[in-house]
mmCIF file of C-alpha atoms in Angstrom:
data_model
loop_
_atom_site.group_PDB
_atom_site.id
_atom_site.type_symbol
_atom_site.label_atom_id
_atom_site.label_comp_id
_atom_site.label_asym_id
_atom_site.label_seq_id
_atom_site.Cartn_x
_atom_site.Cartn_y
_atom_site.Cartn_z
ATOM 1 C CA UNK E 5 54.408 -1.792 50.760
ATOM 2 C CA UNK E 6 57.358 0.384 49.770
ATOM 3 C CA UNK E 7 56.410 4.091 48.149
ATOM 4 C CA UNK E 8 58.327 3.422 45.233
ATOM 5 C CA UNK E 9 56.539 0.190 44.510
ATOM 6 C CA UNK E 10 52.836 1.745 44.394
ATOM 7 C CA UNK E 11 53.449 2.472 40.565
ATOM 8 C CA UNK E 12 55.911 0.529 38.800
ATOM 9 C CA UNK E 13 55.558 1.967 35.369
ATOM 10 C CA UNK E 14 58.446 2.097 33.130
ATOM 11 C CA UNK E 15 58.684 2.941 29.487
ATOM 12 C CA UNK E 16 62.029 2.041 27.727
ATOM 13 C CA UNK E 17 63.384 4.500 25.703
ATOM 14 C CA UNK E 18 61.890 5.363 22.516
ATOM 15 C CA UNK E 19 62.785 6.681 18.914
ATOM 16 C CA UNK E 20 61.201 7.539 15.414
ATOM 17 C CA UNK E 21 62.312 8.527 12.422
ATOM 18 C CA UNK E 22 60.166 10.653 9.846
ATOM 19 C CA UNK E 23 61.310 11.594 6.293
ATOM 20 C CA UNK E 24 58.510 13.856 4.755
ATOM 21 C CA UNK E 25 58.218 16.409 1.839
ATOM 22 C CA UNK E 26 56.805 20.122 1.985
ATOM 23 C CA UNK E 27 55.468 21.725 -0.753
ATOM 24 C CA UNK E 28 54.103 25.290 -1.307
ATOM 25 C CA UNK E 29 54.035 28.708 -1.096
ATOM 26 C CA UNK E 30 54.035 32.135 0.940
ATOM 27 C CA UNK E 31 53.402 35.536 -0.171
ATOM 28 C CA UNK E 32 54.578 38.416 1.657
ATOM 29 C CA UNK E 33 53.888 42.345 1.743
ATOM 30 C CA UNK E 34 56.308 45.187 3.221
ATOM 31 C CA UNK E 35 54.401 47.916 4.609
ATOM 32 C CA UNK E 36 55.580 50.917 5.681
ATOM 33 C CA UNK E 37 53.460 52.771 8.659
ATOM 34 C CA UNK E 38 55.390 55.679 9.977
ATOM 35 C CA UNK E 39 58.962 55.222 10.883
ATOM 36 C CA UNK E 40 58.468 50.836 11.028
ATOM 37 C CA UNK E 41 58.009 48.820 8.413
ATOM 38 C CA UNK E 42 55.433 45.845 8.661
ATOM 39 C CA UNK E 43 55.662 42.520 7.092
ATOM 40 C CA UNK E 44 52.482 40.488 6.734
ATOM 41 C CA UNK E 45 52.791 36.759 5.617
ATOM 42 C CA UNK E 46 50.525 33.824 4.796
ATOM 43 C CA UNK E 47 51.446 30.351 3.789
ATOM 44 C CA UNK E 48 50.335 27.086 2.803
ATOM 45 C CA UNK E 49 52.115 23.656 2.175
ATOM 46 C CA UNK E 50 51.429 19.955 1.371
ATOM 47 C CA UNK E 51 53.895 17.574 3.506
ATOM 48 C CA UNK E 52 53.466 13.978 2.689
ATOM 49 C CA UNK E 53 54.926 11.632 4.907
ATOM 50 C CA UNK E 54 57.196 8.827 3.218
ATOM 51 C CA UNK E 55 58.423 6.741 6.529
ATOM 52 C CA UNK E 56 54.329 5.604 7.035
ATOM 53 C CA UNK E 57 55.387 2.846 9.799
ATOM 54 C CA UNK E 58 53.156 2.620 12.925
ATOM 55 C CA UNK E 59 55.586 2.615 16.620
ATOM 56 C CA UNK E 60 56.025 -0.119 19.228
ATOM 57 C CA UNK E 61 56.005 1.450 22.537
ATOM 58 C CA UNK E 62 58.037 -1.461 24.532
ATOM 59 C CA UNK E 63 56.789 -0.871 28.997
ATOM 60 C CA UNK E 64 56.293 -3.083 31.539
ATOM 61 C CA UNK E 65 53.884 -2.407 34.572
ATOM 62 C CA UNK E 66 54.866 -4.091 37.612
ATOM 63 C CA UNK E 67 57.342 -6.207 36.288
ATOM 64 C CA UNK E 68 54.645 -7.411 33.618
ATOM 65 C CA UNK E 69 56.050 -6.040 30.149
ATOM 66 C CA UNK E 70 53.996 -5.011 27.428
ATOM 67 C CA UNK E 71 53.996 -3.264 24.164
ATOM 68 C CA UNK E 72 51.556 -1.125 22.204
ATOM 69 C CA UNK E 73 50.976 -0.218 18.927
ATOM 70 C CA UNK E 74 50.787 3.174 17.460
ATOM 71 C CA UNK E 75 49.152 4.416 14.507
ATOM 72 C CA UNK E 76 50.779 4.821 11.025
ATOM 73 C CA UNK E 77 52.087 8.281 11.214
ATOM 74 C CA UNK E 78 49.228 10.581 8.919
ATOM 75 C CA UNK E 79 50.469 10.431 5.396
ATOM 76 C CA UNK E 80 49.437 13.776 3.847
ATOM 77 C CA UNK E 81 48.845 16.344 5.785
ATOM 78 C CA UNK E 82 48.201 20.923 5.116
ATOM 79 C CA UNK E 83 49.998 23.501 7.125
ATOM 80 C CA UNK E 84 48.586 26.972 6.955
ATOM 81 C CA UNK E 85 50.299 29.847 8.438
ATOM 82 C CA UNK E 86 50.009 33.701 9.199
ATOM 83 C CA UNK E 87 52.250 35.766 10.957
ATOM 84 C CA UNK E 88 53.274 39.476 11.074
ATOM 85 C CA UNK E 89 57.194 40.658 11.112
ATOM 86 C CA UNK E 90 57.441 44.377 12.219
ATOM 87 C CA UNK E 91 61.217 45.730 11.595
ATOM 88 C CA UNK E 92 62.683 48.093 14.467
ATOM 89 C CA UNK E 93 65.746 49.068 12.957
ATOM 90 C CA UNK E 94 68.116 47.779 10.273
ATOM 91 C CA UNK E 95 68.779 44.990 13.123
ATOM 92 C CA UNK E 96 66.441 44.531 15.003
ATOM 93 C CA UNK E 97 62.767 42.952 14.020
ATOM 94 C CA UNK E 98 59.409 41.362 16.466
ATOM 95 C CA UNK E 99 58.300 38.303 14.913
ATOM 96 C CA UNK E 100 54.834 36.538 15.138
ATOM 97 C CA UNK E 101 53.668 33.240 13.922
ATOM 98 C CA UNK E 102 50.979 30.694 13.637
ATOM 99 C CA UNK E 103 50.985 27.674 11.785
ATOM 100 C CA UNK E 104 47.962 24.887 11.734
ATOM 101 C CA UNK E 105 48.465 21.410 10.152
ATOM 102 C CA UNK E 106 45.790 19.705 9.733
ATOM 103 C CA UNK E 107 44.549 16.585 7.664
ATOM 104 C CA UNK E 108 42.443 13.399 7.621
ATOM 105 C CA UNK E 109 43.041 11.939 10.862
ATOM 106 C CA UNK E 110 40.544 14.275 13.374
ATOM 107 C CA UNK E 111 43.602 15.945 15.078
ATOM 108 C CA UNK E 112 45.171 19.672 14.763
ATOM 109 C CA UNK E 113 48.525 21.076 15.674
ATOM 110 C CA UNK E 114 48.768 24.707 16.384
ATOM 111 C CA UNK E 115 52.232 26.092 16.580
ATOM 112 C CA UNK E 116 52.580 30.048 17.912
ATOM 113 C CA UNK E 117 55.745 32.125 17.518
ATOM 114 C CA UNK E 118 56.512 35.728 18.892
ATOM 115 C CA UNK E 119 60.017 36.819 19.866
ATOM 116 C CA UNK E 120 62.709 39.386 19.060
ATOM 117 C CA UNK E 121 65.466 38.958 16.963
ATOM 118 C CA UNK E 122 68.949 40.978 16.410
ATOM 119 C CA UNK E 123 71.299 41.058 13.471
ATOM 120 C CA UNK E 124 74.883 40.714 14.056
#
């Protein structure tokens, strides 16, 4: 039997389309600690998911094709977030970030940022 015959997966190409709201709010502190100045931040949002259509996945295994059926996408849904911004000069700041959504179906995304960014 030929190698590339062992698996003989393929999955057609795919799309989806989401249109959602986001509501909420963030408060944020400058703090100054010797020459740098700090910014803490904390968040929280609502997004509701309007588009609420479950996906075909369209495959075929071994010339057999099949399709499955996803979920509905999770309708309403909270995003938390914390972070700390420290500024290193009037153009250059390190950024951190995490953000949690979270919501009725048992699953969590965690999302972590940290980087440097310049001003032009």
């Amino acid at each position: 039997m030929p190698d590339d015959l062992i698996f003989d997966n393929t999955v057609d190409d795919q799309s989806a389309h989401s249109l959602q709201s986001q509501v909420g709010l963030e408060a944020r502190l400058d703090w100054k600690v010797g020459t740098a100045v700090l910014h803490p931040h904390v968040g929280a949002a609502w997004i509701h998911e309007y588009s609420n259509d479950p996906r075909s996945i369209n495959s075929s295994f071994g010339g057999v094709a099949f399709t499955v059926i996803t979920q509905g996408p999770q309708r309403d849904s909270a995003l938390l977030s914390a972070g700390l911004d420290a500024d290193l000069g009037p153009r250059a700041r390190l950024y951190s970030n995490i953000s949690v959504q979270t919501g009725t179906v048992t699953r969590v995304l965690t999302e972590i940022d940290a980087g440097v960014s310049f001003r032009f």
